[in-house]
Amino acid sequence: MRVGIVGSGRLGSPLGRLLAAAGHDVFFSDADPARAAAAAKAADGQARGGEPIEAIRFGEVVILAVGWEVFPTVVAELGGMLAGKIVVDPSNPIGERDGAAVVVAVPGGLTSPQYQQHVLGDGVRLVRTFNTKYPNELLELGIAGQRGGTRADMPYWGDDDEAKKVVVPLIEDAGFTAIDGGGLSEAL
């Protein structure tokens, strides 16, 4: 499958490495082109790097591996290019203040992926997953699962059953056991 990744940092890079190692064609992108190129070079398998718009055009599935607080800005910059796409959201409502991680309030009493769906708009098919492991843990657990070791559980949530069916093989190929957590209203 062709996977476009927007954000090649602490989460996008290891996740893309796992998917490339599983044989998926991965396109890394980032606001910093050098970071996208470095992520592509570090990935085993078929990976390349470029601009976020190229990643969106390329991907059958797009992973928005960007921080919670910049998510709306990134979505606004991408315009309507995400319409009709299956988008994976691995973000959590966590920001950074003075070098420390802080929990950010989700507006309107929504779960964080319900809010992200609101930001993305109705034409985007959102699946929430890859958000329950720390980035270094994600890579380590995924590699162990890919190599025949114990597979860690990886829950996923979404309101679009067909989109969830497309994402489940990515979760499994990344070395995890996919666990359906229900709809976006039930998400962590």
CSV table of C-alpha atoms in Angstrom, one decimal:
chain,number,residue,atom,x,y,z
A,1,MET,CA,0.0,0.0,0.0
A,2,ARG,CA,1.2,3.6,-0.6
A,3,VAL,CA,1.4,5.5,2.7
A,4,GLY,CA,2.1,9.2,2.9
A,5,ILE,CA,3.4,10.5,6.1
A,6,VAL,CA,3.1,14.2,7.1
A,7,GLY,CA,5.5,14.8,9.9
A,8,SER,CA,8.8,12.8,9.9
A,9,GLY,CA,9.8,13.4,13.5
A,10,ARG,CA,9.5,11.4,16.7
A,11,LEU,CA,6.4,9.4,15.7
A,12,GLY,CA,6.3,9.6,11.9
A,13,SER,CA,9.8,8.4,11.3
A,14,PRO,CA,9.6,5.1,13.4
A,15,LEU,CA,6.1,4.4,12.2
A,16,GLY,CA,7.2,4.8,8.6
A,17,ARG,CA,10.2,2.6,9.2
A,18,LEU,CA,8.0,-0.2,10.4
A,19,LEU,CA,5.6,0.1,7.4
A,20,ALA,CA,8.5,0.3,4.9
A,21,ALA,CA,10.1,-2.8,6.5
A,22,ALA,CA,6.8,-4.6,6.0
A,23,GLY,CA,6.9,-3.8,2.3
A,24,HIS,CA,4.7,-0.8,2.0
A,25,ASP,CA,5.7,2.1,-0.2
A,26,VAL,CA,6.3,5.0,2.2
A,27,PHE,CA,6.6,8.7,1.4
A,28,PHE,CA,7.9,10.8,4.3
A,29,SER,CA,7.3,14.6,4.3
A,30,ASP,CA,7.9,17.3,6.8
A,31,ALA,CA,8.1,21.1,7.1
A,32,ASP,CA,11.9,20.5,7.2
A,33,PRO,CA,12.8,18.7,4.0
A,34,ALA,CA,16.1,17.5,5.5
A,35,ARG,CA,14.1,15.6,8.2
A,36,ALA,CA,11.9,13.9,5.6
A,37,ALA,CA,15.0,12.9,3.7
A,38,ALA,CA,16.7,11.5,6.8
A,39,ALA,CA,13.6,9.5,7.7
A,40,ALA,CA,13.4,8.1,4.2
A,41,LYS,CA,17.1,7.1,4.4
A,42,ALA,CA,16.7,5.5,7.8
A,43,ALA,CA,13.7,3.4,6.6
A,44,ASP,CA,14.2,-0.1,5.3
A,45,GLY,CA,12.2,-1.0,2.2
A,46,GLN,CA,10.7,1.4,-0.3
A,47,ALA,CA,10.8,4.9,1.1
A,48,ARG,CA,11.3,8.4,-0.3
A,49,GLY,CA,11.0,11.9,1.1
A,50,GLY,CA,9.5,15.2,-0.1
A,51,GLU,CA,6.9,17.9,0.5
A,52,PRO,CA,3.6,17.3,2.5
A,53,ILE,CA,1.5,18.0,-0.6
A,54,GLU,CA,3.4,15.2,-2.5
A,55,ALA,CA,2.9,12.8,0.4
A,56,ILE,CA,-0.9,13.5,0.3
A,57,ARG,CA,-1.0,13.0,-3.5
A,58,PHE,CA,1.0,9.8,-3.1
A,59,GLY,CA,-0.7,8.1,-0.2
A,60,GLU,CA,-3.7,5.8,-0.4
A,61,VAL,CA,-3.6,6.3,3.4
A,62,VAL,CA,-2.1,9.5,4.9
A,63,ILE,CA,-0.7,9.5,8.4
A,64,LEU,CA,-0.8,13.0,10.0
A,65,ALA,CA,2.1,12.5,12.5
A,66,VAL,CA,2.1,16.1,13.7
A,67,GLY,CA,1.7,17.6,17.1
A,68,TRP,CA,-1.7,18.3,18.6
A,69,GLU,CA,-1.3,22.0,18.7
A,70,VAL,CA,-0.1,22.4,15.0
A,71,PHE,CA,-2.7,19.9,13.6
A,72,PRO,CA,-5.2,22.6,12.7
A,73,THR,CA,-2.5,24.7,11.0
A,74,VAL,CA,-1.2,21.8,9.0
A,75,VAL,CA,-4.7,20.8,7.9
A,76,ALA,CA,-5.4,24.4,6.8
A,77,GLU,CA,-2.1,24.5,4.8
A,78,LEU,CA,-3.1,21.3,3.0
A,79,GLY,CA,-6.4,22.8,2.0
A,80,GLY,CA,-8.9,20.4,0.5
A,81,MET,CA,-6.3,17.9,-0.6
A,82,LEU,CA,-7.3,15.5,2.2
A,83,ALA,CA,-10.9,15.2,1.1
A,84,GLY,CA,-11.9,11.6,0.4
A,85,LYS,CA,-8.6,10.3,1.9
A,86,ILE,CA,-8.2,7.8,4.7
A,87,VAL,CA,-6.3,9.7,7.4
A,88,VAL,CA,-4.6,8.1,10.4
A,89,ASP,CA,-4.4,10.3,13.4
A,90,PRO,CA,-1.8,9.2,16.0
A,91,SER,CA,-1.7,12.5,17.9
A,92,ASN,CA,-2.7,13.0,21.5
A,93,PRO,CA,-3.8,16.3,23.1
A,94,ILE,CA,-0.4,17.0,24.5
A,95,GLY,CA,1.6,20.2,24.1
A,96,GLU,CA,4.9,21.5,25.3
A,97,ARG,CA,5.4,24.4,27.8
A,98,ASP,CA,8.9,25.4,28.9
A,99,GLY,CA,10.2,22.0,27.8
A,100,ALA,CA,7.7,19.9,29.7
A,101,ALA,CA,4.8,17.9,28.2
A,102,VAL,CA,1.3,19.2,29.2
A,103,VAL,CA,-2.1,17.9,28.6
A,104,VAL,CA,-4.2,20.3,26.4
A,105,ALA,CA,-7.9,20.6,26.9
A,106,VAL,CA,-10.0,19.3,24.0
A,107,PRO,CA,-12.7,21.8,23.0
A,108,GLY,CA,-16.4,21.2,23.1
A,109,GLY,CA,-16.4,18.1,25.3
A,110,LEU,CA,-15.3,16.0,22.4
A,111,THR,CA,-12.8,13.2,22.4
A,112,SER,CA,-9.5,14.2,20.7
A,113,PRO,CA,-10.2,12.3,17.4
A,114,GLN,CA,-13.7,13.8,17.3
A,115,TYR,CA,-12.1,17.2,17.4
A,116,GLN,CA,-9.6,16.2,14.8
A,117,GLN,CA,-12.4,15.0,12.6
A,118,HIS,CA,-14.1,18.4,13.0
A,119,VAL,CA,-10.9,20.1,12.0
A,120,LEU,CA,-10.4,17.8,9.0
A,121,GLY,CA,-14.0,18.1,7.8
A,122,ASP,CA,-16.7,15.6,6.9
A,123,GLY,CA,-15.0,14.5,3.6
A,124,VAL,CA,-12.0,12.9,5.4
A,125,ARG,CA,-12.1,9.3,6.6
A,126,LEU,CA,-10.4,9.4,10.0
A,127,VAL,CA,-9.0,6.4,11.8
A,128,ARG,CA,-7.3,7.0,15.2
A,129,THR,CA,-4.5,4.6,16.0
A,130,PHE,CA,-0.8,4.4,16.9
A,131,ASN,CA,-1.4,6.8,19.7
A,132,THR,CA,-1.1,4.5,22.7
A,133,LYS,CA,2.7,3.8,22.6
A,134,TYR,CA,5.6,6.2,23.1
A,135,PRO,CA,7.6,6.7,19.9
A,136,ASN,CA,10.6,4.8,21.0
A,137,GLU,CA,8.4,2.0,22.4
A,138,LEU,CA,6.4,1.9,19.1
A,139,LEU,CA,9.5,1.1,17.1
A,140,GLU,CA,10.8,-1.5,19.6
A,141,LEU,CA,7.5,-3.3,20.0
A,142,GLY,CA,6.8,-3.2,16.3
A,143,ILE,CA,10.1,-4.7,15.3
A,144,ALA,CA,9.6,-7.4,17.9
A,145,GLY,CA,6.2,-8.2,16.5
A,146,GLN,CA,7.4,-8.2,12.9
A,147,ARG,CA,10.2,-10.6,13.8
A,148,GLY,CA,7.8,-13.2,15.4
A,149,GLY,CA,8.0,-12.0,19.0
A,150,THR,CA,5.0,-11.1,21.2
A,151,ARG,CA,2.8,-8.6,19.5
A,152,ALA,CA,1.6,-5.7,21.5
A,153,ASP,CA,-2.1,-4.6,21.2
A,154,MET,CA,-2.8,-1.5,19.1
A,155,PRO,CA,-6.3,-0.2,19.4
A,156,TYR,CA,-7.9,1.7,16.6
A,157,TRP,CA,-11.1,3.8,16.5
A,158,GLY,CA,-13.2,5.2,13.6
A,159,ASP,CA,-16.7,6.0,12.5
A,160,ASP,CA,-16.0,4.7,8.9
A,161,ASP,CA,-16.0,0.9,9.0
A,162,GLU,CA,-14.5,0.7,5.5
A,163,ALA,CA,-11.6,3.0,6.4
A,164,LYS,CA,-11.0,0.9,9.5
A,165,LYS,CA,-10.7,-2.2,7.3
A,166,VAL,CA,-8.1,-0.5,5.2
A,167,VAL,CA,-6.0,0.5,8.2
A,168,VAL,CA,-6.1,-2.8,10.1
A,169,PRO,CA,-3.5,-4.5,7.8
A,170,LEU,CA,-1.2,-1.5,8.3
A,171,ILE,CA,-1.4,-2.0,12.1
A,172,GLU,CA,-0.8,-5.8,11.7
A,173,ASP,CA,2.1,-5.2,9.2
A,174,ALA,CA,3.7,-2.8,11.6
A,175,GLY,CA,4.0,-5.7,14.1
A,176,PHE,CA,0.9,-5.2,16.3
A,177,THR,CA,-2.4,-6.9,17.1
A,178,ALA,CA,-5.2,-4.6,15.9
A,179,ILE,CA,-8.0,-4.2,18.5
A,180,ASP,CA,-11.2,-2.4,17.4
A,181,GLY,CA,-12.0,0.2,20.1
A,182,GLY,CA,-15.2,1.3,18.4
A,183,GLY,CA,-16.1,4.8,17.2
A,184,LEU,CA,-14.4,8.1,17.6
A,185,SER,CA,-16.6,8.9,20.6
A,186,GLU,CA,-15.0,5.9,22.4
A,187,ALA,CA,-11.4,6.8,21.6
A,188,LEU,CA,-8.6,7.4,24.0
